[in-house]
PDB file of C-alpha atoms (C1' of nucleotides) in Angstrom:
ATOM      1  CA  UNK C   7      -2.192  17.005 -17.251  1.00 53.00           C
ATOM      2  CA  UNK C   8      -3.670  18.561 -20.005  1.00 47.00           C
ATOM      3  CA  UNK C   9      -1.116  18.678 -22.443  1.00 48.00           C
ATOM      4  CA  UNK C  10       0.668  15.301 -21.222  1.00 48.00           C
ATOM      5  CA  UNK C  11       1.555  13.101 -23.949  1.00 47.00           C
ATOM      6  CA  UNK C  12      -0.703   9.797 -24.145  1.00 44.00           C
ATOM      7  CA  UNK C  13       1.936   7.620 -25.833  1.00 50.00           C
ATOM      8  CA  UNK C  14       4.438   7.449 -23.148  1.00 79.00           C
ATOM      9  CA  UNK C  15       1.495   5.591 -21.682  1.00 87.00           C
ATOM     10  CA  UNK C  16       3.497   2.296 -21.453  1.00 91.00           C
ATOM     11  CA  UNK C  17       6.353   3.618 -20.121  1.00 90.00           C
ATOM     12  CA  UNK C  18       4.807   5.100 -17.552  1.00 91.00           C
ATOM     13  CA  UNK C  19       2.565   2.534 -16.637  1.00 95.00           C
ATOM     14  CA  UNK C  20       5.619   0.518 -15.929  1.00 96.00           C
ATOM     15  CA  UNK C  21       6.737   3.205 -13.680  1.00 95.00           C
ATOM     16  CA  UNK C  22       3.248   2.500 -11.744  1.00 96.00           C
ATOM     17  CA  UNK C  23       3.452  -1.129 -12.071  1.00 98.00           C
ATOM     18  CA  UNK C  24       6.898  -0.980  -9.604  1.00 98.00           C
ATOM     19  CA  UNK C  25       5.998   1.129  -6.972  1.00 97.00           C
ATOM     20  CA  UNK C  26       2.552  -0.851  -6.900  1.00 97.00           C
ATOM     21  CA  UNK C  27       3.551  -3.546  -4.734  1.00 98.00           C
ATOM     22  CA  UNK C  28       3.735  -2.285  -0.726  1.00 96.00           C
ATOM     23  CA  UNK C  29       6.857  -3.783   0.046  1.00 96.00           C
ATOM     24  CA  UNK C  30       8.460  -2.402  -3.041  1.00 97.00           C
ATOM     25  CA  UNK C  31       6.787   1.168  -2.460  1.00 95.00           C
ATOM     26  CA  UNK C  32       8.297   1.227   1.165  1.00 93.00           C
ATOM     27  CA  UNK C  33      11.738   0.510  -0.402  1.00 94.00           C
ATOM     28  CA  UNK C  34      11.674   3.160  -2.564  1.00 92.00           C
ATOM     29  CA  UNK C  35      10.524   5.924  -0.143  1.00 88.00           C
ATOM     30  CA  UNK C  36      13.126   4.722   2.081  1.00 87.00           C
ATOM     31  CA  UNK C  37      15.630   5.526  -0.530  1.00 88.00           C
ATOM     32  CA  UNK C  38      13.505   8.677  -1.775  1.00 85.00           C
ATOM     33  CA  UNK C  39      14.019  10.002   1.820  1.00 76.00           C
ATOM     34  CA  UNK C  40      17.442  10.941   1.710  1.00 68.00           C
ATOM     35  CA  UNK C  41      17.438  11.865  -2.154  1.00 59.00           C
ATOM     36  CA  UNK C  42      16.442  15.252  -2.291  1.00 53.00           C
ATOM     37  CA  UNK C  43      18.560  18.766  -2.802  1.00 33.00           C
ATOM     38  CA  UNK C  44      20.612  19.554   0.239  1.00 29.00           C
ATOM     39  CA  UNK C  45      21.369  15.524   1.150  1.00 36.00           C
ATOM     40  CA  UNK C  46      21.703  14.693  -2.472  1.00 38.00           C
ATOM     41  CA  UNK C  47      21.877  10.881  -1.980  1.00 58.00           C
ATOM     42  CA  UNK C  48      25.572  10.996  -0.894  1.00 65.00           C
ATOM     43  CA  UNK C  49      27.188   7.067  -1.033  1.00 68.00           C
ATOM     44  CA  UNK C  50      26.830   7.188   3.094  1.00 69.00           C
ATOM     45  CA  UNK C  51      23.249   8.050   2.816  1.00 69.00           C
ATOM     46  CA  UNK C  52      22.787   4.915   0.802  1.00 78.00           C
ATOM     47  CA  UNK C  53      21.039   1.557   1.905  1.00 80.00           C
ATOM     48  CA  UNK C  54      22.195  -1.315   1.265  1.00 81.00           C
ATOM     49  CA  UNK C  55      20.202  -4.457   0.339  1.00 85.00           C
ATOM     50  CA  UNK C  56      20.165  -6.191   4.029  1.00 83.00           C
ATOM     51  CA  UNK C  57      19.245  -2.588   5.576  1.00 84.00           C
ATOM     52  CA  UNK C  58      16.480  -2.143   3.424  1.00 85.00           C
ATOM     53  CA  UNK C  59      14.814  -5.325   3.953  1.00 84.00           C
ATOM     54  CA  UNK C  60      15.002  -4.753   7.975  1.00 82.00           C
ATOM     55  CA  UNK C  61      11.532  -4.323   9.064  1.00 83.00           C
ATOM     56  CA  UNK C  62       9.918  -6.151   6.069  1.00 93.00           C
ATOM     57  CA  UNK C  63      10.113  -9.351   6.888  1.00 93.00           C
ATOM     58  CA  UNK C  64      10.644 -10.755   3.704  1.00 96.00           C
ATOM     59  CA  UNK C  65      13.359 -13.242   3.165  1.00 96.00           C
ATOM     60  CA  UNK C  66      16.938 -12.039   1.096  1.00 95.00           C
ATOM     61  CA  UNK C  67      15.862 -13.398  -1.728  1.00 97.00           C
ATOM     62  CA  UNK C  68      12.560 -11.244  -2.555  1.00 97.00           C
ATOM     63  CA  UNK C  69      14.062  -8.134  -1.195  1.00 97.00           C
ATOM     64  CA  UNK C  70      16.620  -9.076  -3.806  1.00 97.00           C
ATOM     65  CA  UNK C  71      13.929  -9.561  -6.664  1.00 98.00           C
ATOM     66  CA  UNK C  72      12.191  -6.408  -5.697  1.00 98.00           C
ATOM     67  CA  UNK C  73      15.024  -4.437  -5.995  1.00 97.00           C
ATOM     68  CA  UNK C  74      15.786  -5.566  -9.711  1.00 98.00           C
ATOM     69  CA  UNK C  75      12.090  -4.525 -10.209  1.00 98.00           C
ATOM     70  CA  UNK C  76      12.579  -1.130  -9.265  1.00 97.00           C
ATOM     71  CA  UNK C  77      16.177  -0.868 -11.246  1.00 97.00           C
ATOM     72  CA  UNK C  78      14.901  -1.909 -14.130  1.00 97.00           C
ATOM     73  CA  UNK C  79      11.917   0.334 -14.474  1.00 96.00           C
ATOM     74  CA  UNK C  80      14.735   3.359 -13.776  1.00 95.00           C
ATOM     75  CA  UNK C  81      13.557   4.059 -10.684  1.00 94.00           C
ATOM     76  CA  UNK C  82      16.535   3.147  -8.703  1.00 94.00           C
ATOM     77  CA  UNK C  83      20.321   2.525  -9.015  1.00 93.00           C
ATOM     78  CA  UNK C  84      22.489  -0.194  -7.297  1.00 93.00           C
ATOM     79  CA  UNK C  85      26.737  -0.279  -7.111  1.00 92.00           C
ATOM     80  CA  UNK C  86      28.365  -2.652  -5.646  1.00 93.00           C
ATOM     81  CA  UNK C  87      30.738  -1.567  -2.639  1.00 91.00           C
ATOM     82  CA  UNK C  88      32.567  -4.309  -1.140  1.00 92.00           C
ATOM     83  CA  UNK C  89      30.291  -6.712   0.294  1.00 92.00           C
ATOM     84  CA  UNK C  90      27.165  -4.633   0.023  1.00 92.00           C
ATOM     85  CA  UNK C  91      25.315  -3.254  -2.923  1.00 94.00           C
ATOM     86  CA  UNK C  92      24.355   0.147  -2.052  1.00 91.00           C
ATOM     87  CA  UNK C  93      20.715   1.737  -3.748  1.00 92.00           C
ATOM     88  CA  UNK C  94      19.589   5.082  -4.231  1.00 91.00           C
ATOM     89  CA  UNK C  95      16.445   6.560  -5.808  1.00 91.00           C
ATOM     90  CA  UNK C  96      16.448   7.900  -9.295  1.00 89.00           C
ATOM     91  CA  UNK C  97      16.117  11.607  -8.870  1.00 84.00           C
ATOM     92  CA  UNK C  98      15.097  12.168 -12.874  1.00 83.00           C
ATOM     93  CA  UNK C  99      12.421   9.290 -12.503  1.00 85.00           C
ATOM     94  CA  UNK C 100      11.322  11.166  -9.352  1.00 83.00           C
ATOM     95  CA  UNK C 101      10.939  14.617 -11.139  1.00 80.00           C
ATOM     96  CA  UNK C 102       9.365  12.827 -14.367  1.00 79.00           C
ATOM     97  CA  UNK C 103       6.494  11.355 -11.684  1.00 82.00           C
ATOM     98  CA  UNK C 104       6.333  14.340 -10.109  1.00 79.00           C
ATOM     99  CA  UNK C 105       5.593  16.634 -13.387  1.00 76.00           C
ATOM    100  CA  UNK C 106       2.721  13.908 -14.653  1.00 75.00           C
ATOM    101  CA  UNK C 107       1.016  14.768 -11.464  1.00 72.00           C
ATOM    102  CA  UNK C 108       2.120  18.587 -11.515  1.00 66.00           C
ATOM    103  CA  UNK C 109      -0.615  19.634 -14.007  1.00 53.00           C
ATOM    104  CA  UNK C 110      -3.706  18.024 -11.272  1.00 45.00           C
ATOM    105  CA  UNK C 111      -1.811  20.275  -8.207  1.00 41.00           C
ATOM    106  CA  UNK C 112      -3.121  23.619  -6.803  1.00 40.00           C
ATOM    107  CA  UNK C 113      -6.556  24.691  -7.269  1.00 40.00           C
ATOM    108  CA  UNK C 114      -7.568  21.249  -7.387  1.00 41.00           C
ATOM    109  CA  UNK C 115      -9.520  21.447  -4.375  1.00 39.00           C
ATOM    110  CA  UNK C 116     -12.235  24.032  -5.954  1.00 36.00           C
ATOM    111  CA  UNK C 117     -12.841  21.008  -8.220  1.00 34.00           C
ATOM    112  CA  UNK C 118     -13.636  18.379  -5.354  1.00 37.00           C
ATOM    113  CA  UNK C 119     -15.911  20.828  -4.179  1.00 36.00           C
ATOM    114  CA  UNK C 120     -17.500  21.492  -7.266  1.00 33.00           C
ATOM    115  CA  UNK C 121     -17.760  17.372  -7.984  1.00 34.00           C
ATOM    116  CA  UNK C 122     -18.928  16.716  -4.292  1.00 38.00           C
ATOM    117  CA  UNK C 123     -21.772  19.509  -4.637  1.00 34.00           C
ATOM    118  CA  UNK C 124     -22.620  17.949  -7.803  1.00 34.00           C
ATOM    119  CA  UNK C 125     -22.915  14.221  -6.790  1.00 37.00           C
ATOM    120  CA  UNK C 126     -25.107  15.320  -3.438  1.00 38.00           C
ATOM    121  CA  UNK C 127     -27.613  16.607  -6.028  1.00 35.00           C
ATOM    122  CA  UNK C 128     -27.396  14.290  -8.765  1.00 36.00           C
ATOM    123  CA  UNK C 129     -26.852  10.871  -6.500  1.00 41.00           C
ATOM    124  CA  UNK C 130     -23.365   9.149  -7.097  1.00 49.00           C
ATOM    125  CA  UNK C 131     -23.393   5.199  -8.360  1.00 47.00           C
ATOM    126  CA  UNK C 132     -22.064   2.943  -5.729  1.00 45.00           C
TER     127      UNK C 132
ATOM    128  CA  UNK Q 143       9.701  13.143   0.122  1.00 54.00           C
ATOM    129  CA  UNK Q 144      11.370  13.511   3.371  1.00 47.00           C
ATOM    130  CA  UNK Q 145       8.120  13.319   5.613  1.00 49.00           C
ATOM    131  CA  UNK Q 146       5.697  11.725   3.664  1.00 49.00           C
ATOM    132  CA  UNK Q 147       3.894   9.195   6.315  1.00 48.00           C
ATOM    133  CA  UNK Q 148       5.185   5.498   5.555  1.00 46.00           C
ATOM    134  CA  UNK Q 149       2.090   4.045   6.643  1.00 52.00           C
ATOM    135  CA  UNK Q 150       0.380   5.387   3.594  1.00 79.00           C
ATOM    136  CA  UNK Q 151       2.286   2.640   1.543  1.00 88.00           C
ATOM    137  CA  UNK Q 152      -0.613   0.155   1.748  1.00 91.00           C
ATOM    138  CA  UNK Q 153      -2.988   2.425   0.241  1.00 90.00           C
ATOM    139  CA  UNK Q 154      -0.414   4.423  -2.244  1.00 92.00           C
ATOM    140  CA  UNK Q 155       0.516   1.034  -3.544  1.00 95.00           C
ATOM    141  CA  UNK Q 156      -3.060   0.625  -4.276  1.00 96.00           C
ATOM    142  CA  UNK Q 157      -3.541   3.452  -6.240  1.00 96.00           C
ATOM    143  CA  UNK Q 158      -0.180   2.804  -8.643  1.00 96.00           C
ATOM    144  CA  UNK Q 159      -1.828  -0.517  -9.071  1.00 98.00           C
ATOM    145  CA  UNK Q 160      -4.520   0.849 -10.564  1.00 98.00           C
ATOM    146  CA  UNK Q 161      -2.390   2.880 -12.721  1.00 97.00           C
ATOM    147  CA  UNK Q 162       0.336  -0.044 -13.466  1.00 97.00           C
ATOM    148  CA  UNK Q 163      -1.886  -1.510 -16.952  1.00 98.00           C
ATOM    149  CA  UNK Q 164      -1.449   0.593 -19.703  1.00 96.00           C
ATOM    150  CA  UNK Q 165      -4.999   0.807 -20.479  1.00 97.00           C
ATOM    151  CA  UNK Q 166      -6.180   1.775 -17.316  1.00 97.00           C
ATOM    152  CA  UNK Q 167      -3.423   4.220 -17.498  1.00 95.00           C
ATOM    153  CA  UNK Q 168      -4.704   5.418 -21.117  1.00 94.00           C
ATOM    154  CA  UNK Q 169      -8.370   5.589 -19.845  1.00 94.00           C
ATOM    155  CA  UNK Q 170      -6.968   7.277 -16.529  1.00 93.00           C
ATOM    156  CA  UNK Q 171      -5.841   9.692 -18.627  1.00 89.00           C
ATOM    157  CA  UNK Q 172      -7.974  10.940 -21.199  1.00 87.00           C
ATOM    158  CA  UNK Q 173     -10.367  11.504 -18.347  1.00 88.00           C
ATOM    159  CA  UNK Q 174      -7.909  13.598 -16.144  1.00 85.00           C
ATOM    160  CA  UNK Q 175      -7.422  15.639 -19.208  1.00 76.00           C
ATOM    161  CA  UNK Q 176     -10.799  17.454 -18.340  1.00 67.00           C
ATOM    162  CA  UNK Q 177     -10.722  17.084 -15.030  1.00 58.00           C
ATOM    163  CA  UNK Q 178      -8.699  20.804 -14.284  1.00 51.00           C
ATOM    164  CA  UNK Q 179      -9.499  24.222 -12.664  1.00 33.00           C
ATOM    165  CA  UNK Q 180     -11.453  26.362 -15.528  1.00 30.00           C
ATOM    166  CA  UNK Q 181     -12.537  22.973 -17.478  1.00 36.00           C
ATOM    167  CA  UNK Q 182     -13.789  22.020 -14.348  1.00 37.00           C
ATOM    168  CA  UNK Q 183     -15.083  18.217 -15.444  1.00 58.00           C
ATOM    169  CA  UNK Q 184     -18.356  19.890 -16.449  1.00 65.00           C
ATOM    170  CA  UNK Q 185     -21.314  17.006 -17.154  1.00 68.00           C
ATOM    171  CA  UNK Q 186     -20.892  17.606 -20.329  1.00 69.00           C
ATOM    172  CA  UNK Q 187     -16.947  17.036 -20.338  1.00 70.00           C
ATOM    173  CA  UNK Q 188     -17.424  13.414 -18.729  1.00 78.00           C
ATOM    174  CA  UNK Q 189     -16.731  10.557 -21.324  1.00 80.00           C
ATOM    175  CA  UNK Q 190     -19.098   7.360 -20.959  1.00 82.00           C
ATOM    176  CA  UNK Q 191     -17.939   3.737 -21.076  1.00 86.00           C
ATOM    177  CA  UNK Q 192     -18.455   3.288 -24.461  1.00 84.00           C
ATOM    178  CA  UNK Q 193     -16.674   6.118 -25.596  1.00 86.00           C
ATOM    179  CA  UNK Q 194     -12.991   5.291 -23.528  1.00 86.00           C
ATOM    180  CA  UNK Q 195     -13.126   2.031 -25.192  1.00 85.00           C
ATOM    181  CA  UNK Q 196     -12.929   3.752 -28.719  1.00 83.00           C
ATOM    182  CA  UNK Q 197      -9.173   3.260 -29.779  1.00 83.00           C
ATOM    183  CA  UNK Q 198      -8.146   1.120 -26.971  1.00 93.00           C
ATOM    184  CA  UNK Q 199      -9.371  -2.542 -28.876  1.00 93.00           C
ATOM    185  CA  UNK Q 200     -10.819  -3.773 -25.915  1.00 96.00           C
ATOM    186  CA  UNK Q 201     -14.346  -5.683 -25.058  1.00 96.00           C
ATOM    187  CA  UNK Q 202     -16.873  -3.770 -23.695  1.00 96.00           C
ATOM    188  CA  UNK Q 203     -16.513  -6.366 -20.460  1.00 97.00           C
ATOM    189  CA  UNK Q 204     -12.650  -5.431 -20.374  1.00 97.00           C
ATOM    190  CA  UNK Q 205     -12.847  -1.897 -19.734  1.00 97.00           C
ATOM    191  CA  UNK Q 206     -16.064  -1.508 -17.571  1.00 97.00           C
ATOM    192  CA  UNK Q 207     -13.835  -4.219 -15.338  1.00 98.00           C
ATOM    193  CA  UNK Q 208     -10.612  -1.315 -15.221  1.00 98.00           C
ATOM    194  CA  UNK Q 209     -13.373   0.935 -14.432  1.00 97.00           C
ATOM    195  CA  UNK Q 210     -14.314  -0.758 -12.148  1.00 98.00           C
ATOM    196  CA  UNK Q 211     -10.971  -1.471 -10.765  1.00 98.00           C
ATOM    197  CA  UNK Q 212      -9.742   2.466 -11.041  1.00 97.00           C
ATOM    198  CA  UNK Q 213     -13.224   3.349  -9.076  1.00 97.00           C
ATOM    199  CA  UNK Q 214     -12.240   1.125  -5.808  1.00 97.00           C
ATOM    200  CA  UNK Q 215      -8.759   2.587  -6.532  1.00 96.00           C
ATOM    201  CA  UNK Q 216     -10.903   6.276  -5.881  1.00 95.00           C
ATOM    202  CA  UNK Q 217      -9.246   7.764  -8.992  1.00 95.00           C
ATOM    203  CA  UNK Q 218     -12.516   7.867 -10.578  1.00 94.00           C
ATOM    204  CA  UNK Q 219     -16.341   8.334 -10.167  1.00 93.00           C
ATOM    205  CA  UNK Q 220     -18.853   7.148 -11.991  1.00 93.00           C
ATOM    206  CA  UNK Q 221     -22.786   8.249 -12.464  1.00 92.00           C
ATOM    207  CA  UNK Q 222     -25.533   6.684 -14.455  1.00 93.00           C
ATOM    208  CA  UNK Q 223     -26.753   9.156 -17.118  1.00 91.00           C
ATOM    209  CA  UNK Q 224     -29.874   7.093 -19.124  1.00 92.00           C
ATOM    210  CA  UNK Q 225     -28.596   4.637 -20.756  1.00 93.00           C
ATOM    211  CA  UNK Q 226     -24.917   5.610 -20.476  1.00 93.00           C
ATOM    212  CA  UNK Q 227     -22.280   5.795 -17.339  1.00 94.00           C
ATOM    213  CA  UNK Q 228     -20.317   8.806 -16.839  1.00 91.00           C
ATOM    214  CA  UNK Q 229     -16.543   8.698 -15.921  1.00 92.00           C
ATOM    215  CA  UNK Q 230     -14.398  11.319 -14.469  1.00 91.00           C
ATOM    216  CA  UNK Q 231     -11.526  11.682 -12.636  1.00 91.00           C
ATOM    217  CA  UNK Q 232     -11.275  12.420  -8.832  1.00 90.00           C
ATOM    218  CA  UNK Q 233      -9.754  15.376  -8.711  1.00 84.00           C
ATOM    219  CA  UNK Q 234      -8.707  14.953  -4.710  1.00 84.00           C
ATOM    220  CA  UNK Q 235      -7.190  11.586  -6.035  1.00 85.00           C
ATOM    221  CA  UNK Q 236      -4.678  13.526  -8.593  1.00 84.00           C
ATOM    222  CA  UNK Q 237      -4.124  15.858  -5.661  1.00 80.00           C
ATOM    223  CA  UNK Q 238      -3.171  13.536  -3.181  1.00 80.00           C
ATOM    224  CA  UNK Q 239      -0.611  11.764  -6.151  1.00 83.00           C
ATOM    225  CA  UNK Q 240       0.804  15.315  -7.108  1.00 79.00           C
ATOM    226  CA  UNK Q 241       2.073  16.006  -3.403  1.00 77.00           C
ATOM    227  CA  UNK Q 242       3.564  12.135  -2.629  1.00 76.00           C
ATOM    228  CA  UNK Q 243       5.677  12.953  -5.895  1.00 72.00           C
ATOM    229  CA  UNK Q 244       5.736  16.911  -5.248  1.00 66.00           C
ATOM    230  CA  UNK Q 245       9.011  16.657  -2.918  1.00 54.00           C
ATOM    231  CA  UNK Q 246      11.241  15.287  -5.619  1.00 46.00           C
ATOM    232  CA  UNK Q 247      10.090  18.091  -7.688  1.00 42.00           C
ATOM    233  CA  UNK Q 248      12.231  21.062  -8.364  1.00 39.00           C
ATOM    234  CA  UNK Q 249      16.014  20.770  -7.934  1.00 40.00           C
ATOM    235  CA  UNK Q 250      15.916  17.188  -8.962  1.00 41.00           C
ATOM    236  CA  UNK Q 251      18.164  17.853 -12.317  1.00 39.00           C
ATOM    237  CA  UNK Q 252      20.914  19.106  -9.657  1.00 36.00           C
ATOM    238  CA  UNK Q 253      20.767  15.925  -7.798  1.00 34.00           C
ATOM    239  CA  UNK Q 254      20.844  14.062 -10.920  1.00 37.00           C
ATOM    240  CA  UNK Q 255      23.986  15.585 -12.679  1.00 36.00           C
ATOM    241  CA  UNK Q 256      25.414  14.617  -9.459  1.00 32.00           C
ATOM    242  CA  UNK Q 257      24.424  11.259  -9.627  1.00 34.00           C
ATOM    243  CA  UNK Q 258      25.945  10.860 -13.177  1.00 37.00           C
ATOM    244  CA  UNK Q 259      29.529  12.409 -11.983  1.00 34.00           C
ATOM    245  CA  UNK Q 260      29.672   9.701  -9.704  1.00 33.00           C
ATOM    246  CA  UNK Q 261      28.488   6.763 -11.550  1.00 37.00           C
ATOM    247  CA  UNK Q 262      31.066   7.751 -14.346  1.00 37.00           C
ATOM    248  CA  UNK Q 263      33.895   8.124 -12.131  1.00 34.00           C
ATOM    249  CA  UNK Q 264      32.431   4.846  -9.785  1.00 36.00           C
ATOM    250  CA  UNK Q 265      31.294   2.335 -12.589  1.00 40.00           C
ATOM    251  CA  UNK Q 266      26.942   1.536 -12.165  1.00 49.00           C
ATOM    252  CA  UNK Q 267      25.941  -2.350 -11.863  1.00 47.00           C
ATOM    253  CA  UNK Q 268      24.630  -3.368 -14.896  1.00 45.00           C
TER     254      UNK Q 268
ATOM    255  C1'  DT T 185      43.879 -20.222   0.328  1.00 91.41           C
ATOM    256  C1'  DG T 186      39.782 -20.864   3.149  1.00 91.41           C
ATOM    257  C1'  DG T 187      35.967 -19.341   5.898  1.00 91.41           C
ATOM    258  C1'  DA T 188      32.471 -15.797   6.772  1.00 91.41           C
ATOM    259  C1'  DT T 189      29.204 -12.506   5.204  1.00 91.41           C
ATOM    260  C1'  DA T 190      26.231 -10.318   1.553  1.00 91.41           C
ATOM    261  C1'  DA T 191      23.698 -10.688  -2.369  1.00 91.41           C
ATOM    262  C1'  DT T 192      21.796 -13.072  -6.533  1.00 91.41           C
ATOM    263  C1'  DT T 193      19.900 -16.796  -9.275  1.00 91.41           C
ATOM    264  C1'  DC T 194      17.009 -20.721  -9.763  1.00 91.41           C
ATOM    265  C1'  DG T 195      12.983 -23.644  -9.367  1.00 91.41           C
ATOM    266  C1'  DA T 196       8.635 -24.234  -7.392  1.00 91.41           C
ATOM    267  C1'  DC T 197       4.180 -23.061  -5.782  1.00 91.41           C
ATOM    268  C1'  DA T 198       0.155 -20.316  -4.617  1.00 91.41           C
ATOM    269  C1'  DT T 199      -2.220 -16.426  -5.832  1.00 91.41           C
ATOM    270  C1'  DG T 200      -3.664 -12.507  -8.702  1.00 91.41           C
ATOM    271  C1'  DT T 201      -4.477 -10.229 -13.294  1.00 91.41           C
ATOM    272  C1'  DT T 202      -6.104  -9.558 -17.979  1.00 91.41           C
ATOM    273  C1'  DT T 203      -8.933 -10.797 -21.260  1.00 91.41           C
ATOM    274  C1'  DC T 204     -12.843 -12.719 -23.643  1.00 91.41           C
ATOM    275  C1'  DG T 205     -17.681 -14.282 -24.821  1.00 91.41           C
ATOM    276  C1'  DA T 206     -22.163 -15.326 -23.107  1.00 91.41           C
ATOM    277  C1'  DA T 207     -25.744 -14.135 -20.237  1.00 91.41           C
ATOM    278  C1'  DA T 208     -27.998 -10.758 -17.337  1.00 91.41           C
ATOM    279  C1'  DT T 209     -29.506  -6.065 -16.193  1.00 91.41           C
ATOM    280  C1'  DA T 210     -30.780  -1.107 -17.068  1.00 91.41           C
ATOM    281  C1'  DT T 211     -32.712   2.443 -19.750  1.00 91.41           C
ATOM    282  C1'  DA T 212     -34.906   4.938 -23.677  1.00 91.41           C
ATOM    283  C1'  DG T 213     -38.081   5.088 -27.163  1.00 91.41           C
ATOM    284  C1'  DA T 214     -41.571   3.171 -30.551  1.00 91.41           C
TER     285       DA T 214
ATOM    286  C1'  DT P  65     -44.916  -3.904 -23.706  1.00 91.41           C
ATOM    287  C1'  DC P  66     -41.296  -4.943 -26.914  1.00 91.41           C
ATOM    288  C1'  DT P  67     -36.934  -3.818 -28.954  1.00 91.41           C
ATOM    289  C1'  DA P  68     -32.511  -1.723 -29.373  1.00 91.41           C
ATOM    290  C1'  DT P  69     -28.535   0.046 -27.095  1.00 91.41           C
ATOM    291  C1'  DA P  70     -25.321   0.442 -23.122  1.00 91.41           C
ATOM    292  C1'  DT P  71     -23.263  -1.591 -19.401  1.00 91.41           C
ATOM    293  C1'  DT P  72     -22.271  -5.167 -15.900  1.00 91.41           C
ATOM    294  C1'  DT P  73     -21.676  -9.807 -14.106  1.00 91.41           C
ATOM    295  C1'  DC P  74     -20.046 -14.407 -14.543  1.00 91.41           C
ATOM    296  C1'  DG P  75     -17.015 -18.196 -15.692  1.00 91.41           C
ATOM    297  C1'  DA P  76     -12.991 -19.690 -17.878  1.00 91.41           C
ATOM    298  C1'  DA P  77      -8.399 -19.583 -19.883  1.00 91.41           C
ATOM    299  C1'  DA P  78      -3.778 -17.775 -20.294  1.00 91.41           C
ATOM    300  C1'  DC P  79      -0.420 -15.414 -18.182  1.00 91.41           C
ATOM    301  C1'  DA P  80       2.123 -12.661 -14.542  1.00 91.41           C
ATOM    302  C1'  DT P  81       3.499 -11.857  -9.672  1.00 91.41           C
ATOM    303  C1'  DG P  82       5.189 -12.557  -4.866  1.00 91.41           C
ATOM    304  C1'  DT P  83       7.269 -15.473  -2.061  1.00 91.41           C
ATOM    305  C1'  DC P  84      10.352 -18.915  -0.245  1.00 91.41           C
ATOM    306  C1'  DG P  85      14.474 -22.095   0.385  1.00 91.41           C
ATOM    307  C1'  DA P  86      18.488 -24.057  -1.683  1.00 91.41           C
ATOM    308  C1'  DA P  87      22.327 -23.402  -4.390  1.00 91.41           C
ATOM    309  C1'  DT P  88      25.533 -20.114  -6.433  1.00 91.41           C
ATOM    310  C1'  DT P  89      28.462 -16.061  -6.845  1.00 91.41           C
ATOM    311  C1'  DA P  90      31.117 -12.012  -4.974  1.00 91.41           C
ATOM    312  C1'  DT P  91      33.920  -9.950  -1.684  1.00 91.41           C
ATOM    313  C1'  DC P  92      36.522  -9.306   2.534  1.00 91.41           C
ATOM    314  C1'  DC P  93      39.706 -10.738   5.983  1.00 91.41           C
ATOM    315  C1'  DA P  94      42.593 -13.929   8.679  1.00 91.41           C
TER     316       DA P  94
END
DNA sequence: TGGATAATTCGACATGTTTCGAAATATAGA
DNA sequence: TCTATATTTCGAAACATGTCGAATTATCCA
């Protein structure tokens, strides 16, 4: 974290701004699911639009707009394939996320302690 | 990726929210930059309100309302100190961020060189 | 070619967000 | 207690977002 660089602050805020809606979040871990080594987001692992708005309840239309939301901030891909459109995560938007979080990971844990120690002493604002 | 619990979306969501405007993002930031093992977010280390505003061009009213907003979020705590307010970031928050994102991690680049081979040789939507 | 299925675009509406300035509150120090 | 400084709350204005249904476009198959 320390050493992350402050001016890609847009860019990556844009990043936050797509998965920060819960119906768009829940699309994109459906697609992150089957994008990782091994599975490697092969075309039949891919959702299409319909599947990925089962279980939302949201008409077409927004699963359609939600989807252009996540394309365009890069964090997922769409190709046509005959009557469906299938979508897959990003896998270089994933590892960018993944490495502005990286530096936080580990001993963070000794820190909440240290923090929560410090707040029963000093009295935390509410 | 492949596990993380779906039911978390609600509450993920809310956290990219309050990471989704660029100045949240910025003040987000400078305050996770002390907030590591060793540094420790010491008292000392803890920026006040006054002080993340510097550089951003915002009204004092402005960014105590993202504060405000990235506190309900949990990314941040805050602590009267006299007549100034302490910030500093929640180091179980950045925790709980790094792992969601910690399963793309890794072999991502080999999943996206395959991505690319097939996009060239499939044509991407545009 | 024409109908069926899948997805997108468009227009509209309700709701939420960002921002400010003014007023209110909290604290330190003379 | 009075004043200066720091921060928050409030109200308002401009703008963005999430959602839908209707109309449109794309593709397959008979």
């Amino acid at each position: 974290m320390s050493n992350y660089p402050i001016n890609d602050a847009e860019e990556l805020a844009a990043l936050f701004k797509a998965l920060s809606n819960p119906h768009r979040l829940k699309i994109f871990i459906g697609l992150a699911r089957c994008c990782r080594p091994g599975q490697a987001c092969a075309p039949s692992m891919r959702a299409c639009v319909g599947e990925l708005g089962d279980g939302l309840g949201l008409a077409p239309s927004t699963i359609s707009h939600h989807l252009k939301e996540l394309r365009h901030a890069g964090l997922i891909h769409m190709k046509r394939a005959g009557q469906h459109v299938e979508c897959w995560a990003d896998p270089e938007a994933l590892a960018r996320l993944s490495e502005f979080f990286h530096f936080a990971g580990g001993d963070a844990s000794e820190l909440a302690a240290f923090a929560e120690a410090h707040d029963k002493t000093m009295g935390e604002q509410r």
